[in-house]
Structures are given as structure tokens and as C-alpha cells.
Amino acid sequence: MHDLLTDIQVNAPLWKWVLGGCVALGLALLRYAMGSDRPSQSWLRWGLGALRFIILGTLCFLLLEPLIRSLSQEVEPSKIILVHDGTSSQWLGKDSTSKKLELQTWIKELPKFFNERGIDTQSFVFGTQLQSISSISNKEDSFKFDSPRTDIAGAIEGVRDLFSHKNIAAVIITTDGLSNRGHNPEFSSQFMNAPHFFVGSGDTTHIKDLKIVDLICNNVAYLGNDFPVEVRLHAHGFKGENIKSTISINGKKRDEVVWFSESEVDSKSHKFTIRADKVGALKIRVVSRGEISNEDLTSNNSRTAIIDILESKRRVLIVADAPHPDVAAIKNAAQSNKHQEVEVVWATELNQNEEMPEYDIMILHNLPNPQVPLPAGVGEAIAQDVPMLFIGGANVDWKQLPTERTGIIYETSDLSESVGGSVNDEFSLFSFEKTLENQLSYMPPLNSVLGKVEAKKSLDVLLYKKLGSLETVWPLWAFNKDAAGRRSGVILGDGIWRWRMESFIKDGNFEAFDDLINNSIKYLSSRDDVRRFRIESPNKLFEDEKVKFIAQVYDASLNPTTDVDVELSISDEDGQEFDFFFTTENNYYSLNCGRLTPGTYTWESHCVLDSEVRELKGSFNVVELKAEQTSSAADHGLLKRLSKKSGGLFLGTIAEAELTVVLDNIELRDIVHEYTERQELIRYDILVWLILGALTLEWVIRRRQGGY
């Protein structure tokens, strides 16, 4: 009874208690102390009066909204987590069928051992990610162990994230120790607070094997250029044999090299030189073979790479009035983009009738100015639709530049000032790092001419001028697009080379400054896309990645619409077609085609827009991923070190593992979880029945006594 009273809580002031008690007592006295039909026997009067007082008192008490606290318990037994490597490196080589069968049997029998002893288990398989076995298949023996990559660190941390607050007695991980994705499991894995036991799979013996360790080449090359392709090989057991490596381009043999293996374990690298003679995707395949073909594993003897051959680089021409640190800073920043080539010329050279280099975008530094007249070729470029970036400080005569190109009217003086920059939060022409505002706070000031700047409505401001701590609305770094669609940019100050140096001093790299310059160049040299049907498609992806497309459709006013159906068909190298339909998401279309087998694919997409069929075509390549074939010998040494680090043990191979050792080295205990819940007392039905029962009893007694 005492426990029940302590579990009831009432949050009501004293006057409500007094009022409820007075109401219950007053009504009871009114009936049984002053009523004309009250019972004649004294003991019955007092008994019924007390019963009436209890009933009315209980009802008044319930009006105070009392709460009752209930305590429930849940017992969480100890659980053992079983994690299995789902990659092919465990069974490749000799006796692959028996190795695969052994793994399937192990997955099926391991939980039975613990379940028979009353211990709960939960099984997972991992490759690139951790997955519950129950979510993949109901039959463990149906696993193919064909995940293309192994992420041991990801599996360890995935278990920790799922069960860090659970009653886990142990984690048992079965793997060959060959990790080729994610962090190094030995130095970066975060273990949960439970011993980890490791079981070694795969074969630790070194077999005769020739493998291509790496195929190194650029992702992009340019038409007419020669580019290197480096192949790195590792040979084990080929001492005294010749090894031939052949390179093929789009299925045609291009070159080959023969090298002699001088030792039992040997490595070799060779660079092929390939000429980019055709625009498009270039499929490069390198195959290496020994003169005696008796390898145990041949799937790692070849590698494939895809290189995009582009027609040309973006040509950036910097025209300056004189040598200046800004020019070197801009040149180095632009050259950090491998898709750009930069050339610097001096205005005096162009004024001497020197030929103007070819260019896609022109950058003027401290031009025009009173000392150096503007070259005729530069004036023609400004008058035409050439993208321009004007940079200059106090020496520039801004009045010589047409307002429709710069987007500003600059009322200058003969004085100069030092200005900083502040970010315009509404700028949207291109994205930049969110830390730019903080970086600008420690950047040295630029040298600018003192004057008033009036910005046209067509000007989009990236940075405003900042005079000390005073922020202004005058542009410092801005972009303009005139009525003819010509794009220009202005930087109203020189000395930006100091920004690049400060970026390196603070961050250890030039990325902040270089990204700002390259994004400006990219925006200025790009053209407005007025196509009403557009598709973003992949160019190259690995076989474990999903093929995804994004489509956009625009109405006649170039507003996005999703009112039409968009179809897409993919064809493989054999001509087999696969048809898909896009689904709508917000104001665009999306399509997930899933994973495709390695090869070259072409796609065609179409939609009907304003009774007109609009079509787009393209191609992409799915590259074969052979990460699981690059090593043949299992690394059980890593498993021993990981088990020691986590407080567990290395149990040996699957055939050697003694699971009773796990039981001897873990603590099985149940954890009791207590949950406190508070409910309104009026919700308990038994109170209603007790009150109705008491009222019924009072009524029956009074009826038998002749009352009502």
C-alpha cells in the first residue's frame, strides 16, 4: 500500500484539495445528517455516510488529474555478432569450389553452435558495405561471395555503430585480411567495447601468379597529344621466364613489350606512349602473360582503363601592361586546372604589331592606362563577344572601357585606397566554399582607386568592397552579362597575388584562391544552355556503381516542367536493348538503372515537347573492377594484430577454429532495462467499476431500508 501511494503523483494546489474534501463531506452530511429519509439506525447512517464520502471524495480526487507511475522491466540477453567476408578473394585459385562450399557451410553452422547453447546471434556479410544476412537471403548457402571490394575497417565500424549500446558479448569476423577499400583497418578502425575474434579464410600460401598491380593513366587527354600509360606488374614464381605485356586500344593491338623475370619474386613497370588520334572514349586494355601458361590464377593478368579524348583545352590569354606578381598568381591558378592552357603577352608587344595568340577568354591586367595604349586586337576583342576579365588598381583608366561590358560606372580620382572584401550571400552564378567569408577576414587588402562605383542592374556581385571594418555596397569582384549575352568580369583592385600567398600560409595550399579564379574563368567562358531537353549522364564508372541519369525538360519560357514522359534505352556492345522510364522528382527527372556488367554502352532518350520529338544520344563505359584479384595470399597476420588490439583472439582458419575458446574468453550476462511510465489514474478501468459497485451497494442498502 505504501508503494502504491508513493507511485501516485498529484500536481495540484492545497486549496483544490480542501475544496474537493469539503464538497465530498458536505454532500455526504447533507444526505445522511440532515436528510428526511436517512436510515434510523445510527451505525447504518454513519456507514452509508462514510461510503458516500469515499465515493464523492474519489471523484473529486480524480478531478485533480492524478498520475500513477508504473515500472516495467525488460531483460536483454547477451548476443554474439557474426560477420562474414562476402568477396571472391577468399576462394579464388585452386580448389575454388571446395573453398566456396566451406565458406557457405561455415556461415550456416556458426550460428547453430551458439544457438544450441542458448546464446543469441545476428549474422552479417560485408564487401563494400555491411548488410544483414536476413535482408539478403533466407538461405545462407545461396551466397555467391562476389562483392567487388573489401572494406574491413568499414565492417568493424559498422558493427560498432549498430550495437555500441547493446549487450554484445563478442564479435566474430571471418575474412582473409585483404582490404582494398576504405581506411587501413589496423590503424584507423574504431572497435566497439567487446572482444573481436577473427577467423582466417582464403589461402596464405603464395602460388605462381602474375598480376597487373596498377594501370596508371590520365582520365583526360587532348586530341593530337601523346600521353603515357604506365603498367605495373608483380610476378611470383616466374624466375627465368619471359613475360609479355600487350596493350590494345579499342580492341586493336597497339604495342607490346617483353621483359625477363630475374628472381622468384619480381616487379616491373613499363610506360607505353599512346597518341590521341580520335575524339571520344578510348578503351585501353593491357594483358600480361608468361611464356609458360601454368598459372593458378589468371583473372588478374589484365586491366582496363577508359580515357576521354577531348578536342582542345580552354585557352586563357593574359594581356598585361607590365610584369606584375598578380600576373604570375593568375597564371599559376589557371594552370592548376588541367583543362586550361595559359599564355601571357605584354601590351607593348601587341602594340608592336606582334600577332595575337589564339584564345577562348582574355584577362586584362592594369589595362587600359595612360602610359600604355590599348592594343588594337584587345579593343576588337572587347567589342566582340569574347569573354573578358578586367583586373586593375589605381593605374587603370576605367572610363576607356565600355559600360555595357564592365557593368559599372566608376567616378575615379587621383588617389588610391586599400580595400578588403566581403561576400555577397545572394550570389548564385557559381558555388564557392562556405569558409570564404572567414578567409577574407585575414586576406591582405587590395590596392584600388578611390572613387564612387555605380553598379548596373545587370551586374552580379561576388565580393563587395570593405574599408577596414566598414562594409560597403560597392562591387570589388563582380560579373556582368549585357543585353547581347556577352559575359565579363571585373576585379577593382590589384595585389591579389597576396591572397594566393596568404591562402598557402594559412591552409598549406592554394586551393581557396585557385578555385575562385578558375570558377570565374569557367563561368565567363561558358555559354547559356537554351536547350529545352537536357540529360546529365555518366561517362565512366566501375562495375559496382549504379548507372544514374538526370533529365530536365523546359517549356517555351525555359521554365522547368515535368508534364511530359521521358524514355531512355541503353544498348550494350552486342546490340541488346534495355528500356527505361524516368520518374519525376521536384522539377526534374531521375533514373536509376542499377549496376551493369563491364563494357561500352550507348543510350538514346527522347520526349515529345510541343508536338515535337526531341532526342538526345550519348555513351558511357562500365569499367571492370579487379580489386579482389590483385592479391592471392591471405593476410592472417593482420587478423592476429586486430584481434589483439580489440581484446580478442585469432582462432585460426575455418578448419582450425575452436569455438569453445570464444565461450571461455567472454562474459555472458543479462542486462535488465527498467522503464518508468506515468499515466493518468482515471485511465484505469478498475476505478470505474469500483465506483459503480460502491454506488450500487449504497442504493441497494437504502432501498432495503425504504429510502430512495
XYZ file of C-alpha atoms in Angstrom:
708
model
C 0.000 0.000 0.000
C 2.872 2.314 0.835
C 4.463 1.642 -2.576
C 1.164 2.398 -4.325
C 0.798 5.725 -2.541
C 4.355 6.742 -3.414
C 3.708 5.903 -7.086
C 0.731 8.308 -7.246
C 1.603 11.896 -8.056
C -0.767 14.875 -7.905
C 0.303 18.307 -9.011
C -2.486 20.435 -7.521
C -2.509 23.378 -5.068
C -3.713 22.938 -1.490
C -6.920 24.871 -1.999
C -8.131 22.349 -4.601
C -7.571 19.542 -2.093
C -9.544 21.441 0.588
C -12.324 22.320 -1.864
C -12.669 18.704 -3.029
C -12.738 17.407 0.536
C -15.354 19.982 1.599
C -17.578 19.162 -1.389
C -17.425 15.406 -0.677
C -18.015 15.880 3.092
C -20.789 18.442 2.585
C -22.778 16.258 0.173
C -22.392 13.223 2.450
C -23.619 15.210 5.510
C -26.440 16.754 3.503
C -27.734 13.290 2.701
C -27.140 11.343 5.876
C -27.027 14.002 8.624
C -29.922 16.254 7.583
C -31.905 14.209 5.060
C -35.541 13.313 5.987
C -35.279 9.744 4.626
C -31.955 8.920 6.235
C -31.730 5.486 7.963
C -32.915 5.370 11.547
C -30.063 3.212 12.808
C -27.079 5.275 13.831
C -24.461 2.757 12.697
C -26.080 2.477 9.254
C -26.236 6.245 8.888
C -22.540 6.568 9.676
C -21.646 3.617 7.422
C -23.571 4.872 4.375
C -22.347 8.409 5.019
C -18.761 7.205 5.075
C -19.362 5.211 1.848
C -20.919 8.291 0.177
C -17.948 10.415 1.356
C -15.455 7.898 -0.065
C -17.261 7.789 -3.450
C -17.537 11.557 -3.757
C -14.005 12.036 -2.426
C -12.667 9.644 -5.061
C -14.474 11.507 -7.850
C -13.120 14.831 -6.581
C -9.660 13.292 -6.334
C -9.837 12.179 -9.983
C -10.697 15.752 -10.948
C -7.245 16.743 -9.654
C -5.751 14.695 -12.578
C -3.544 12.371 -10.532
C -0.774 10.401 -12.264
C 0.412 6.909 -11.359
C 3.947 5.734 -12.030
C 4.403 2.205 -13.370
C 7.725 0.372 -13.604
C 8.400 -2.289 -16.257
C 11.477 -4.401 -16.843
C 12.996 -5.891 -19.989
C 15.776 -8.433 -19.927
C 18.347 -8.150 -22.744
C 20.389 -11.346 -23.084
C 23.961 -11.370 -24.368
C 24.367 -11.578 -28.120
C 27.256 -12.559 -30.387
C 27.655 -10.762 -33.741
C 28.868 -12.880 -36.667
C 30.434 -11.004 -39.587
C 31.466 -12.729 -42.830
C 33.587 -11.511 -45.728
C 31.487 -11.680 -48.908
C 34.239 -11.185 -51.507
C 35.721 -13.546 -54.069
C 39.375 -13.285 -52.979
C 38.664 -15.971 -50.341
C 38.037 -18.770 -52.819
C 39.983 -17.857 -55.979
C 42.734 -20.179 -57.184
C 42.974 -23.946 -56.839
C 40.052 -25.859 -55.291
C 37.827 -22.815 -55.607
C 34.676 -24.945 -55.467
C 35.645 -26.640 -52.197
C 36.713 -23.315 -50.664
C 33.407 -21.753 -51.592
C 31.487 -24.699 -50.155
C 33.500 -24.452 -46.936
C 32.554 -20.771 -46.568
C 28.861 -21.484 -47.190
C 28.862 -24.294 -44.641
C 30.656 -22.095 -42.089
C 28.051 -19.342 -42.419
C 25.263 -21.859 -41.869
C 26.821 -23.832 -38.979
C 28.415 -20.993 -36.978
C 25.174 -19.547 -35.518
C 23.884 -23.055 -34.730
C 26.799 -23.684 -32.359
C 25.869 -20.694 -30.199
C 22.085 -21.025 -30.558
C 22.247 -24.595 -29.218
C 23.874 -23.176 -26.080
C 21.167 -20.560 -25.613
C 23.146 -17.623 -26.989
C 21.515 -15.228 -29.447
C 23.400 -14.383 -32.641
C 22.992 -11.994 -35.545
C 24.808 -12.542 -38.839
C 26.152 -10.000 -41.332
C 28.077 -10.118 -44.592
C 30.303 -7.317 -45.869
C 32.082 -6.223 -49.016
C 31.783 -2.542 -49.807
C 29.174 -2.209 -47.036
C 27.803 -4.140 -44.071
C 24.498 -5.954 -44.676
C 22.357 -8.209 -42.535
C 22.231 -11.746 -43.916
C 18.490 -11.948 -43.274
C 17.948 -8.921 -45.525
C 19.830 -10.513 -48.421
C 18.610 -14.101 -48.489
C 16.863 -16.661 -46.340
C 19.322 -19.328 -47.439
C 22.925 -18.872 -46.397
C 24.172 -21.421 -48.918
C 22.951 -19.246 -51.784
C 25.666 -16.615 -51.268
C 27.971 -16.167 -54.220
C 30.756 -14.260 -52.403
C 31.171 -11.938 -55.372
C 31.311 -8.465 -53.827
C 33.875 -6.480 -55.874
C 35.697 -4.824 -52.943
C 36.571 -5.441 -49.299
C 36.247 -2.792 -46.584
C 37.280 -4.418 -43.298
C 37.503 -1.111 -41.427
C 34.028 -0.179 -42.635
C 32.641 -3.509 -41.399
C 34.212 -3.099 -37.951
C 32.923 0.439 -37.600
C 29.521 -0.563 -38.999
C 29.119 -3.135 -36.218
C 30.140 -0.512 -33.664
C 27.556 1.962 -34.975
C 24.763 -0.622 -34.878
C 25.469 -2.216 -31.497
C 27.527 0.235 -29.431
C 24.742 0.456 -26.794
C 23.668 -3.183 -26.914
C 24.586 -6.198 -24.779
C 27.197 -7.667 -27.118
C 29.414 -10.382 -25.662
C 31.680 -10.817 -28.686
C 32.128 -10.154 -32.396
C 33.409 -12.942 -34.651
C 34.715 -11.812 -38.058
C 35.607 -14.247 -40.832
C 37.824 -12.759 -43.555
C 41.056 -13.295 -45.456
C 42.509 -9.980 -44.255
C 42.774 -8.443 -47.738
C 41.247 -4.952 -47.556
C 41.162 -2.809 -50.697
C 38.623 -0.131 -49.812
C 38.235 2.427 -47.060
C 40.673 3.120 -44.252
C 43.541 0.912 -43.143
C 41.809 -1.409 -40.645
C 44.892 -1.728 -38.454
C 45.394 1.958 -37.762
C 42.003 3.622 -38.174
C 39.364 1.090 -37.078
C 37.233 2.060 -34.085
C 36.230 -1.093 -32.221
C 33.153 -1.331 -30.023
C 33.618 -2.300 -26.368
C 33.586 -6.063 -26.900
C 36.307 -8.593 -27.786
C 36.666 -9.277 -31.510
C 37.592 -12.799 -32.571
C 38.909 -13.339 -36.087
C 38.723 -16.468 -38.235
C 41.020 -16.638 -41.259
C 39.649 -17.619 -44.663
C 41.414 -17.876 -48.000
C 44.847 -19.340 -48.694
C 48.037 -17.951 -47.127
C 50.382 -19.838 -49.452
C 51.977 -17.948 -52.344
C 51.167 -19.519 -55.688
C 52.653 -18.929 -59.093
C 50.982 -15.757 -60.140
C 51.485 -12.838 -62.499
C 49.315 -9.843 -61.803
C 48.944 -6.294 -63.036
C 49.120 -4.306 -59.833
C 48.162 -0.990 -61.372
C 47.385 0.672 -64.687
C 48.194 4.374 -64.408
C 46.978 6.945 -66.914
C 45.168 10.275 -67.049
C 41.401 10.395 -67.137
C 41.532 13.013 -69.888
C 43.815 13.592 -72.868
C 43.624 16.029 -75.773
C 43.401 15.354 -79.461
C 46.776 15.153 -81.202
C 48.769 14.812 -77.960
C 50.844 11.849 -76.822
C 50.059 10.571 -73.327
C 51.738 7.890 -71.183
C 50.141 4.688 -69.914
C 52.146 3.012 -67.168
C 51.603 -0.634 -66.259
C 52.998 -2.091 -63.036
C 53.399 -5.853 -62.754
C 54.260 -8.251 -59.972
C 55.432 -11.798 -60.671
C 55.798 -14.661 -58.209
C 57.309 -17.932 -59.366
C 58.381 -16.781 -62.850
C 62.150 -16.817 -62.340
C 63.952 -17.367 -65.652
C 60.850 -16.810 -67.797
C 59.935 -14.144 -70.318
C 56.781 -12.154 -69.682
C 54.965 -10.307 -72.463
C 52.682 -7.319 -71.899
C 50.380 -6.260 -74.733
C 48.389 -3.028 -74.925
C 45.255 -2.760 -77.060
C 43.276 0.359 -77.974
C 39.551 -0.137 -78.603
C 40.178 -3.831 -79.215
C 43.129 -3.386 -81.607
C 46.664 -4.332 -80.622
C 48.852 -1.227 -80.429
C 52.145 -2.251 -78.799
C 53.845 -4.939 -76.714
C 56.917 -5.323 -74.521
C 58.780 -8.432 -73.289
C 60.721 -8.485 -70.021
C 62.709 -11.171 -68.239
C 61.972 -12.181 -64.638
C 65.282 -12.468 -62.818
C 64.085 -13.623 -59.392
C 61.389 -15.685 -57.726
C 59.575 -12.503 -56.674
C 59.945 -9.735 -59.238
C 58.334 -6.406 -60.099
C 58.420 -4.362 -63.251
C 56.885 -1.181 -64.610
C 56.715 -0.024 -68.209
C 55.383 3.102 -69.884
C 53.578 2.899 -73.202
C 53.145 6.088 -75.215
C 49.792 6.449 -76.951
C 48.694 9.164 -79.378
C 45.207 10.626 -79.009
C 44.055 10.497 -82.624
C 40.284 10.458 -82.209
C 37.812 12.394 -80.060
C 35.754 10.261 -77.674
C 36.248 7.454 -75.190
C 39.447 5.422 -75.597
C 39.319 1.915 -74.132
C 42.788 0.751 -73.111
C 43.392 -2.889 -72.196
C 46.706 -4.340 -71.057
C 47.253 -8.130 -70.887
C 50.364 -9.805 -69.456
C 51.253 -13.474 -69.961
C 54.191 -15.690 -69.101
C 55.761 -17.844 -71.813
C 54.692 -20.945 -69.860
C 50.988 -20.673 -69.165
C 50.601 -22.666 -65.960
C 49.315 -20.037 -63.544
C 46.841 -20.914 -60.820
C 45.120 -17.530 -61.152
C 44.780 -15.718 -64.495
C 41.926 -13.299 -63.804
C 44.409 -10.652 -62.583
C 46.536 -10.730 -65.744
C 44.628 -7.919 -67.431
C 43.499 -4.389 -66.654
C 41.206 -1.956 -68.473
C 41.067 1.837 -68.375
C 38.943 4.440 -70.128
C 40.393 7.795 -71.241
C 38.297 10.672 -72.585
C 39.876 12.336 -75.599
C 38.828 15.980 -75.758
C 39.186 18.235 -78.749
C 41.149 21.024 -77.048
C 41.893 22.797 -73.800
C 40.401 26.117 -72.784
C 42.890 28.769 -73.919
C 43.371 31.626 -71.457
C 45.225 34.742 -72.668
C 46.527 37.228 -70.097
C 47.352 40.665 -71.506
C 49.229 42.886 -69.039
C 50.796 46.297 -69.228
C 53.967 45.162 -67.392
C 55.332 42.270 -65.310
C 53.464 42.031 -62.001
C 53.110 39.396 -59.225
C 49.363 39.324 -59.973
C 50.053 38.003 -63.465
C 52.093 35.073 -62.114
C 49.451 34.333 -59.471
C 46.619 34.313 -62.035
C 48.653 32.196 -64.453
C 49.543 29.603 -61.802
C 45.951 29.470 -60.577
C 44.574 28.953 -64.098
C 47.188 26.293 -64.886
C 46.122 24.296 -61.823
C 43.109 23.287 -63.940
C 44.383 20.601 -66.306
C 41.725 21.561 -68.859
C 43.258 25.005 -69.382
C 46.390 26.351 -71.008
C 47.590 29.865 -70.237
C 49.684 32.334 -72.212
C 50.901 35.762 -71.110
C 51.653 38.616 -73.506
C 52.592 42.258 -72.846
C 50.618 45.119 -74.283
C 53.803 46.719 -75.668
C 54.458 43.584 -77.734
C 50.963 43.690 -79.235
C 51.368 47.411 -79.981
C 54.476 46.485 -81.994
C 52.211 44.542 -84.363
C 53.068 41.168 -82.833
C 50.477 38.538 -83.761
C 47.710 37.936 -81.215
C 47.740 34.334 -79.852
C 44.602 32.219 -80.108
C 42.392 32.346 -77.039
C 38.949 31.485 -75.623
C 38.950 34.042 -72.807
C 41.013 37.193 -72.294
C 42.185 38.615 -68.964
C 43.369 42.250 -68.888
C 45.635 43.325 -66.047
C 46.064 47.067 -65.368
C 44.806 47.892 -68.834
C 43.968 50.362 -70.237
C 46.116 53.026 -68.561
C 47.557 56.405 -69.614
C 51.099 55.043 -70.057
C 50.260 52.071 -72.299
C 47.660 52.473 -75.060
C 45.170 49.673 -75.521
C 46.303 47.328 -78.341
C 44.011 47.220 -81.351
C 43.477 43.468 -81.039
C 42.340 43.867 -77.441
C 39.915 46.632 -78.425
C 38.428 44.364 -81.090
C 38.032 41.548 -78.546
C 36.181 43.879 -76.161
C 33.844 44.989 -78.961
C 33.121 41.390 -79.941
C 31.601 38.622 -77.792
C 34.909 37.447 -76.290
C 34.644 36.645 -72.541
C 36.684 39.255 -70.661
C 38.022 39.612 -67.121
C 39.198 43.134 -66.246
C 41.625 43.376 -63.305
C 43.237 46.581 -62.169
C 44.015 49.016 -59.430
C 44.776 52.733 -59.291
C 46.530 52.819 -62.693
C 43.562 51.629 -64.765
C 41.534 54.178 -66.721
C 38.119 52.544 -66.295
C 36.441 55.262 -68.371
C 38.023 53.851 -71.541
C 36.147 50.564 -71.074
C 32.544 50.411 -72.347
C 29.994 50.375 -69.537
C 27.942 47.656 -71.251
C 30.934 45.302 -70.863
C 32.057 46.201 -67.329
C 28.595 46.818 -65.872
C 29.913 49.741 -63.763
C 30.305 53.489 -63.878
C 33.463 54.403 -61.953
C 33.926 58.017 -60.828
C 37.648 57.841 -60.089
C 40.142 60.240 -58.515
C 43.914 60.538 -58.400
C 44.063 58.837 -55.007
C 44.193 55.178 -54.097
C 42.836 53.195 -51.157
C 43.281 49.780 -49.552
C 40.156 47.641 -49.646
C 39.161 44.213 -48.395
C 36.288 42.015 -49.495
C 33.007 40.787 -48.034
C 30.870 38.024 -49.548
C 27.509 38.724 -51.159
C 25.264 35.994 -49.712
C 22.845 36.317 -52.652
C 25.475 35.494 -55.294
C 24.406 32.386 -57.248
C 26.316 32.262 -60.566
C 28.593 29.526 -59.228
C 29.263 27.858 -55.891
C 32.207 28.563 -53.624
C 33.464 27.377 -50.258
C 31.362 28.440 -47.270
C 34.592 29.347 -45.487
C 35.316 32.154 -47.991
C 33.950 34.842 -45.653
C 36.266 33.709 -42.879
C 39.222 33.502 -45.283
C 38.623 37.050 -46.494
C 38.897 38.316 -42.922
C 42.635 37.600 -42.857
C 43.438 38.353 -46.514
C 45.674 41.391 -47.147
C 43.902 44.428 -48.674
C 43.941 45.146 -52.393
C 45.081 48.415 -53.945
C 42.118 50.191 -55.553
C 41.440 53.663 -56.929
C 39.485 55.970 -54.650
C 36.093 56.779 -56.118
C 32.407 56.041 -56.312
C 31.225 52.916 -58.115
C 27.749 52.720 -59.604
C 26.671 49.183 -60.495
C 24.273 48.460 -63.339
C 21.307 46.134 -62.808
C 22.997 43.501 -64.974
C 25.932 43.208 -62.516
C 26.140 40.193 -60.190
C 28.435 40.966 -57.261
C 30.510 38.219 -55.664
C 32.521 40.431 -53.278
C 31.767 43.909 -52.011
C 34.432 46.440 -51.068
C 35.247 46.608 -47.382
C 37.005 49.670 -45.940
C 38.552 48.407 -42.714
C 35.575 47.125 -40.721
C 33.072 49.144 -42.792
C 31.186 47.069 -45.359
C 30.003 48.929 -48.466
C 27.687 48.113 -51.379
C 30.360 48.938 -53.953
C 31.481 45.943 -56.039
C 35.012 44.591 -55.734
C 34.676 41.295 -57.647
C 31.659 41.079 -59.936
C 30.293 39.688 -63.214
C 28.229 41.299 -65.956
C 26.163 39.936 -68.820
C 24.965 42.591 -71.257
C 21.891 42.601 -73.472
C 23.781 40.733 -76.204
C 24.688 37.940 -73.795
C 28.396 38.859 -73.604
C 29.972 37.918 -70.289
C 32.577 39.989 -68.464
C 34.106 40.150 -65.019
C 35.748 42.949 -63.043
C 38.153 42.922 -60.097
C 38.532 46.517 -58.929
C 41.958 46.245 -57.361
C 45.394 44.772 -57.811
C 47.611 42.897 -55.371
C 45.576 39.687 -55.471
C 48.862 37.745 -55.528
C 48.993 38.364 -51.774
C 45.685 36.485 -51.420
C 47.215 33.425 -53.046
C 50.273 33.556 -50.781
C 48.148 34.073 -47.652
C 45.977 31.132 -48.658
C 49.063 28.924 -48.724
C 50.351 30.260 -45.393
C 47.033 29.598 -43.623
C 45.880 26.380 -45.316
C 49.085 24.867 -46.714
C 47.710 25.032 -50.283
C 46.470 27.473 -52.921
C 43.040 25.874 -53.368
C 40.915 28.723 -51.973
C 42.393 31.317 -54.349
C 42.766 28.973 -57.328
C 39.128 27.849 -57.082
C 37.970 31.463 -57.070
C 39.969 32.287 -60.221
C 39.052 29.066 -62.055
C 35.359 29.332 -61.221
C 35.396 32.878 -62.567
C 37.104 31.735 -65.790
C 34.738 28.795 -66.151
C 31.656 30.979 -65.747
C 32.865 33.651 -68.155
C 33.829 31.171 -70.882
C 30.657 29.082 -70.623
C 27.604 29.653 -72.759
C 23.953 29.705 -71.799
C 22.311 26.351 -72.438
C 18.994 27.121 -74.110
C 18.158 23.521 -74.969
C 14.713 22.551 -73.720
C 15.666 18.900 -73.224
C 18.860 18.102 -71.294
C 20.311 14.957 -69.739
C 23.157 14.523 -67.263
C 24.693 11.112 -67.905
C 27.665 9.194 -66.512
C 30.840 8.988 -68.541
C 32.836 6.282 -66.777
C 32.023 4.225 -63.717
C 33.094 0.978 -62.073
C 31.006 -2.156 -62.203
C 29.963 -1.831 -58.542
C 28.466 1.637 -59.134
C 24.876 2.250 -60.184
C 24.149 3.902 -63.528
C 22.096 7.040 -62.889
C 20.671 9.708 -65.215
C 19.107 13.102 -64.517
C 16.915 14.786 -67.140
C 15.481 18.285 -67.327
C 12.680 19.491 -69.592
C 11.790 23.170 -70.093
C 8.710 24.842 -71.523
C 8.771 27.591 -74.139
C 9.640 30.164 -71.446
C 12.541 27.969 -70.264
C 10.779 27.173 -67.002
C 11.295 23.582 -65.764
C 8.363 21.251 -66.299
C 7.606 17.587 -65.532
C 4.429 17.296 -67.618
C 5.943 15.087 -70.336
C 7.124 11.472 -70.307
C 10.835 10.861 -70.821
C 12.080 7.493 -72.067
C 15.602 6.121 -72.329
C 17.044 2.991 -73.920
C 20.501 1.542 -73.277
C 22.271 -0.736 -75.767
C 25.262 -2.927 -74.974
C 28.070 -3.970 -77.308
C 26.002 -6.943 -78.576
C 23.108 -4.702 -79.575
C 20.805 -5.816 -76.755
C 18.464 -3.006 -75.676
C 17.116 -2.144 -72.240
C 14.221 0.324 -71.982
C 13.603 2.617 -69.012
C 11.237 5.427 -67.986
C 12.302 8.418 -65.910
C 10.498 9.263 -62.675
C 9.827 12.826 -61.558
C 11.472 14.420 -58.526
C 10.660 18.052 -57.759
C 11.386 19.915 -61.027
C 13.497 17.265 -62.740
C 13.539 13.614 -63.800
C 15.727 10.853 -62.391
C 16.542 7.316 -63.450
C 18.479 4.597 -61.634
C 19.379 1.738 -63.982
C 21.217 -0.264 -61.322
C 24.561 -1.961 -61.903
C 25.645 -3.106 -65.362
C 28.313 -5.545 -66.461
C 31.621 -4.086 -67.734
C 31.572 -2.814 -71.296
C 30.718 0.130 -73.548
C 27.087 1.238 -73.678
C 25.198 3.720 -75.832
C 21.980 5.420 -74.810
C 19.172 7.248 -76.563
C 16.494 9.310 -74.857
C 13.501 11.152 -76.227
C 10.398 13.046 -75.208
C 7.536 14.778 -77.026
C 7.578 18.515 -76.347
C 5.050 20.813 -78.057
C 4.182 18.042 -80.538
C 7.861 17.762 -81.474
C 10.038 14.728 -80.717
C 13.293 15.768 -79.077
C 16.160 13.267 -78.865
C 19.497 13.054 -77.107
C 22.214 10.427 -77.500
C 25.371 9.514 -75.639
C 27.577 6.716 -74.391
C 29.301 5.577 -71.214
C 31.716 2.894 -70.120
C 31.465 0.472 -67.207
C 34.984 -0.485 -66.153
C 35.797 -3.932 -64.843
C 36.868 -3.883 -61.212
C 39.504 -6.468 -60.294
C 40.380 -5.356 -56.805
C 39.716 -8.849 -55.435
C 42.127 -10.490 -57.885
C 45.175 -8.327 -57.188
C 46.356 -10.465 -54.248
C 46.199 -14.213 -53.929
C 47.715 -14.833 -50.479
C 45.516 -14.170 -47.438
C 46.857 -11.819 -44.763
C 46.169 -13.620 -41.476
C 48.902 -11.604 -39.794
C 46.627 -8.572 -39.956
C 43.844 -10.554 -38.274
C 46.143 -11.511 -35.411
C 47.047 -7.891 -34.807
C 43.435 -6.734 -34.980
C 42.278 -9.413 -32.530
C 44.981 -8.425 -30.062
C 44.084 -4.750 -30.409
C 40.404 -5.420 -29.646
C 40.980 -7.775 -26.715
C 40.004 -10.906 -28.620
C 41.836 -13.840 -30.178
C 42.750 -15.141 -33.604
C 41.001 -18.526 -33.887
C 42.973 -19.766 -36.891
C 41.468 -20.908 -40.158
C 37.903 -22.139 -40.554
C 39.100 -25.742 -40.206
C 41.141 -24.920 -37.089
C 38.688 -22.651 -35.259
C 37.671 -23.922 -31.787
C 34.519 -22.034 -30.881
C 34.668 -23.190 -27.254
C 37.642 -20.810 -26.917
C 35.225 -17.944 -27.541
C 32.959 -19.095 -24.708
C 35.928 -19.353 -22.357
C 37.009 -15.778 -23.051
C 33.745 -13.841 -22.924
C 31.339 -12.844 -20.177
C 27.706 -13.767 -20.736
C 25.362 -11.672 -18.638
C 21.823 -10.396 -18.918
C 21.157 -6.688 -18.723
C 17.896 -5.591 -17.108
C 16.393 -2.423 -18.544
C 13.831 -0.627 -16.373
C 11.291 1.698 -17.940
C 9.221 4.179 -15.940
C 5.889 5.256 -17.358
C 3.395 7.773 -15.973
C -0.299 7.525 -16.832
C -3.425 9.315 -15.715
C -5.093 7.391 -12.884
C -8.516 7.946 -14.437
C -7.498 5.692 -17.356
C -7.565 2.591 -15.134
C -10.932 0.857 -15.721
C -10.936 -0.802 -12.310
C -11.633 2.566 -10.669
C -14.822 2.960 -12.705
C -16.045 -0.485 -11.669
C -15.207 0.156 -8.011
C -17.123 3.447 -8.003
C -20.119 1.874 -9.788
C -20.003 -1.055 -7.361
C -19.961 1.276 -4.327
C -22.860 3.366 -5.704
C -24.828 0.205 -6.403
C -24.197 -1.083 -2.863
C -25.359 2.217 -1.350
C -28.502 2.228 -3.470
C -29.411 -1.402 -2.604
C -28.983 -0.797 1.144
C -31.067 2.363 1.051
C -33.799 0.598 -0.957
C -33.980 -2.186 1.585
C -34.330 0.467 4.298
C -37.234 2.071 2.449
C -35.348 5.066 1.104
C -34.536 6.251 -2.430
